[in-house]
CSV table of C-alpha atoms in Angstrom, one decimal:
chain,number,residue,atom,x,y,z
A,599,MET,CA,-11.1,-7.6,13.2
A,600,ASN,CA,-8.9,-6.8,10.2
A,601,ILE,CA,-9.2,-4.1,7.5
A,602,GLY,CA,-7.3,-3.5,4.3
A,603,LEU,CA,-6.3,0.2,4.0
A,604,THR,CA,-5.8,1.6,0.5
A,605,GLY,CA,-6.3,4.7,-1.6
A,606,GLY,CA,-4.3,6.3,-4.3
A,607,ILE,CA,-0.9,7.9,-4.5
A,608,ALA,CA,-0.9,11.1,-2.4
A,609,THR,CA,-4.4,10.6,-0.9
A,610,GLY,CA,-3.0,10.4,2.7
A,611,LYS,CA,-2.9,6.7,3.6
A,612,SER,CA,0.0,7.3,6.0
A,613,THR,CA,-1.8,10.0,7.8
A,614,VAL,CA,-4.9,7.8,8.3
A,615,SER,CA,-2.8,4.8,9.4
A,616,ARG,CA,-1.0,7.0,12.0
A,617,MET,CA,-4.5,8.1,13.3
A,618,LEU,CA,-5.6,4.4,13.6
A,619,VAL,CA,-2.4,3.3,15.3
A,620,LYS,CA,-2.6,6.2,17.8
A,621,ARG,CA,-6.0,4.8,18.8
A,622,GLY,CA,-4.6,1.3,19.4
A,623,ALA,CA,-4.7,-0.4,16.0
A,624,VAL,CA,-1.8,-2.5,14.9
A,625,LEU,CA,-0.3,-1.8,11.4
A,626,ILE,CA,1.1,-4.2,8.9
A,627,ASP,CA,2.7,-2.3,6.0
A,628,ALA,CA,2.9,-4.2,2.7
A,629,ASP,CA,5.6,-1.9,1.4
A,630,VAL,CA,7.8,-2.6,4.5
A,631,ILE,CA,7.4,-6.3,3.9
A,632,ALA,CA,8.3,-5.9,0.3
A,633,ARG,CA,11.6,-4.3,1.3
A,634,GLU,CA,12.2,-7.0,4.0
A,635,VAL,CA,12.0,-9.8,1.4
A,636,MET,CA,14.7,-8.1,-0.6
A,637,GLU,CA,17.2,-8.0,2.3
A,638,PRO,CA,20.5,-9.9,1.8
A,639,GLY,CA,20.2,-13.6,2.5
A,640,HIS,CA,16.4,-13.7,2.1
A,641,PRO,CA,15.2,-16.5,-0.2
A,642,VAL,CA,13.2,-14.1,-2.3
A,643,LEU,CA,16.2,-11.9,-3.0
A,644,LEU,CA,18.2,-15.1,-3.9
A,645,ALA,CA,15.4,-16.1,-6.3
A,646,VAL,CA,15.4,-12.6,-7.9
A,647,GLN,CA,19.2,-12.9,-8.4
A,648,LYS,CA,18.8,-16.3,-10.0
A,649,ARG,CA,16.1,-15.0,-12.4
A,650,PHE,CA,17.6,-11.6,-13.3
A,651,GLY,CA,21.3,-12.2,-12.8
A,652,ALA,CA,24.2,-10.9,-10.7
A,653,ALA,CA,23.8,-7.4,-12.2
A,654,VAL,CA,20.8,-6.7,-9.9
A,655,ILE,CA,22.9,-7.3,-6.8
A,656,HIS,CA,25.5,-4.8,-5.4
A,657,LYS,CA,28.9,-6.1,-4.3
A,658,ASP,CA,27.7,-5.9,-0.7
A,659,GLY,CA,24.8,-8.3,-1.4
A,660,THR,CA,22.1,-5.7,-1.4
A,661,LEU,CA,19.6,-5.3,-4.2
A,662,ASN,CA,20.5,-2.9,-7.0
A,663,ARG,CA,17.0,-1.4,-7.2
A,664,LYS,CA,17.9,1.0,-10.0
A,665,LYS,CA,19.2,-1.9,-12.2
A,666,LEU,CA,16.2,-4.1,-11.4
A,667,GLY,CA,13.9,-1.2,-12.1
A,668,GLU,CA,15.4,-0.6,-15.5
A,669,ILE,CA,14.8,-4.3,-16.4
A,670,VAL,CA,11.2,-4.6,-15.1
A,671,PHE,CA,9.8,-1.2,-16.0
A,672,SER,CA,10.9,-1.6,-19.6
A,673,ASP,CA,9.4,-5.0,-20.2
A,674,PRO,CA,5.9,-6.2,-18.9
A,675,GLU,CA,7.0,-9.8,-19.0
A,676,GLU,CA,10.0,-9.1,-16.8
A,677,ARG,CA,7.8,-7.2,-14.4
A,678,LYS,CA,5.3,-10.1,-14.3
A,679,ALA,CA,8.3,-12.5,-13.6
A,680,LEU,CA,9.4,-10.3,-10.6
A,681,ASN,CA,5.8,-10.2,-9.3
A,682,GLU,CA,5.5,-14.0,-9.5
A,683,ILE,CA,8.6,-14.2,-7.2
A,684,THR,CA,7.8,-11.5,-4.7
A,685,HIS,CA,4.0,-11.4,-4.4
A,686,PRO,CA,3.4,-14.9,-2.9
A,687,ALA,CA,6.1,-14.3,-0.2
A,688,ILE,CA,4.7,-10.8,0.6
A,689,ARG,CA,1.1,-12.2,0.9
A,690,ALA,CA,2.2,-15.1,3.0
A,691,GLU,CA,4.1,-12.8,5.4
A,692,MET,CA,1.0,-10.5,5.6
A,693,ARG,CA,-1.2,-13.5,6.5
A,694,THR,CA,1.3,-14.7,9.1
A,695,ARG,CA,1.5,-11.3,10.8
A,696,MET,CA,-2.3,-10.9,10.7
A,697,ALA,CA,-2.8,-14.3,12.4
A,698,ASP,CA,-0.1,-13.6,14.9
A,699,PHE,CA,-1.6,-10.2,15.9
A,700,GLU,CA,-5.1,-11.6,16.1
A,701,GLU,CA,-3.9,-14.4,18.3
A,702,ALA,CA,-1.7,-12.2,20.6
A,703,GLN,CA,-4.2,-9.4,20.8
A,704,PRO,CA,-7.8,-10.7,20.3
A,705,GLY,CA,-10.2,-8.0,19.6
A,706,CYS,CA,-7.6,-5.5,18.4
A,707,LEU,CA,-8.0,-3.9,15.0
A,708,VAL,CA,-5.4,-5.1,12.5
A,709,VAL,CA,-4.8,-2.6,9.7
A,710,VAL,CA,-3.0,-3.8,6.6
A,711,ASP,CA,-1.7,-1.0,4.4
A,712,ILE,CA,-1.6,-2.1,0.8
A,713,PRO,CA,-1.3,0.6,-1.9
A,714,LEU,CA,-2.4,-1.6,-4.7
A,715,LEU,CA,-4.9,-3.7,-2.8
A,716,TYR,CA,-7.7,-3.7,-5.5
A,717,GLU,CA,-5.1,-3.9,-8.3
A,718,SER,CA,-3.7,-7.1,-6.6
A,719,GLY,CA,-7.1,-8.6,-6.0
A,720,LEU,CA,-6.5,-8.8,-2.2
A,721,ASP,CA,-9.8,-7.2,-1.1
A,722,THR,CA,-11.2,-10.6,-0.2
A,723,MET,CA,-8.5,-11.1,2.4
A,724,PHE,CA,-10.1,-8.6,4.7
A,725,ASP,CA,-13.3,-8.1,6.8
A,726,GLN,CA,-13.6,-4.7,5.3
A,727,VAL,CA,-11.6,-2.3,3.0
A,728,MET,CA,-11.0,1.3,4.1
A,729,VAL,CA,-10.3,3.7,1.2
A,730,VAL,CA,-8.6,7.0,1.8
A,731,TYR,CA,-10.0,9.4,-0.8
A,732,VAL,CA,-9.3,12.8,-2.2
A,733,PRO,CA,-10.6,14.1,-5.6
A,734,ARG,CA,-8.2,13.7,-8.5
A,735,GLU,CA,-7.3,17.4,-8.8
A,736,ILE,CA,-6.3,17.5,-5.1
A,737,GLN,CA,-4.4,14.2,-5.5
A,738,LEU,CA,-2.6,15.7,-8.5
A,739,SER,CA,-1.6,19.0,-6.7
A,740,ARG,CA,-0.5,17.1,-3.5
A,741,LEU,CA,1.6,14.7,-5.6
A,742,MET,CA,3.3,17.5,-7.5
A,743,GLU,CA,4.1,19.4,-4.3
A,744,ARG,CA,5.2,16.4,-2.3
A,745,ASP,CA,7.5,14.8,-4.9
A,746,GLY,CA,8.5,17.9,-6.9
A,747,LEU,CA,6.9,16.5,-10.1
A,748,THR,CA,5.7,18.3,-13.3
A,749,LEU,CA,2.0,18.0,-14.1
A,750,GLU,CA,2.8,15.4,-16.8
A,751,GLN,CA,4.9,13.3,-14.4
A,752,ALA,CA,2.2,13.4,-11.7
A,753,GLU,CA,-0.6,12.5,-14.2
A,754,ALA,CA,1.4,9.6,-15.4
A,755,ARG,CA,1.8,8.2,-11.9
A,756,ILE,CA,-1.8,8.6,-11.1
A,757,ARG,CA,-2.8,7.0,-14.4
A,758,ALA,CA,-0.7,3.9,-13.5
A,759,GLN,CA,-3.1,3.1,-10.6
A,760,MET,CA,-6.8,2.3,-10.7
A,761,ASP,CA,-9.0,5.4,-10.7
A,762,ILE,CA,-9.6,6.8,-7.2
A,763,GLU,CA,-13.3,7.2,-8.0
A,764,TRP,CA,-13.5,3.5,-8.8
A,765,LYS,CA,-11.9,2.7,-5.4
A,766,LYS,CA,-14.3,5.1,-3.7
A,767,GLU,CA,-17.3,3.3,-5.1
A,768,ARG,CA,-16.1,-0.1,-3.7
A,769,ALA,CA,-15.0,1.1,-0.3
A,770,ASP,CA,-16.6,-0.5,2.8
A,771,ILE,CA,-15.3,2.4,4.8
A,772,LEU,CA,-14.6,5.8,3.0
A,773,ILE,CA,-12.3,8.4,4.6
A,774,ASP,CA,-12.5,11.7,2.7
A,775,ASN,CA,-9.1,13.3,3.3
A,776,SER,CA,-9.8,16.4,1.3
A,777,LEU,CA,-11.5,18.4,4.0
A,778,GLY,CA,-8.5,19.1,6.4
A,779,LEU,CA,-6.9,17.1,9.1
A,780,ASP,CA,-9.5,17.8,11.8
A,781,LYS,CA,-12.3,16.4,9.5
A,782,THR,CA,-10.2,13.4,8.7
A,783,GLU,CA,-9.6,12.9,12.5
A,784,SER,CA,-13.3,13.1,13.2
A,785,GLN,CA,-14.1,10.5,10.5
A,786,ILE,CA,-11.6,8.1,12.1
A,787,GLU,CA,-13.1,8.8,15.5
A,788,ASP,CA,-16.6,8.0,14.2
A,789,PHE,CA,-15.3,4.8,12.6
A,790,TRP,CA,-13.6,3.8,15.8
A,791,ARG,CA,-16.7,4.5,17.9
A,792,ASN,CA,-19.1,2.8,15.5
A,793,LYS,CA,-16.9,-0.4,15.5
A,794,GLY,CA,-17.0,-0.5,19.3
A,795,LEU,CA,-13.2,-0.1,19.5
A,796,LEU,CA,-13.2,2.6,22.2
């Protein structure tokens, strides 16, 4: 069985993924894959260099994330061009890893952590989608505390994603992470038991 794991910024996806892995799930992290495809020598990084120029590559061959960010976050067309290079490779790698885990460990739970799962239209890739939820005001205060942001900065980051209430309504499995770690742990335990994964 596979599930897509998502939520919003500062809702606690990492906490929930650790709880699932502790119980025996295998984790595929889309953010990790996104970093791997930007390693020196990877065809995706070479395509990014070809499209955006040598300025986005440091002398040692690594990606100049700051320079690339300046380009893509100031121009929606440039961001779209970057996504068209990176997203197919990331999705293909996710599918490969999912298939490999399902073949090597039949019956295990494969969890794929994708922060922008709904935004990317990837919900159909999974048997079910688990959404890690906290109300917006808690999300806001956690984000400000975690990243040292002002209220305005935190609100801008939250607005850049789909509304957490929208995701909550579409979840196959909802984990409310606003009630304390013990309550989150018991929700994961209930999920694990109900799926016959014990």
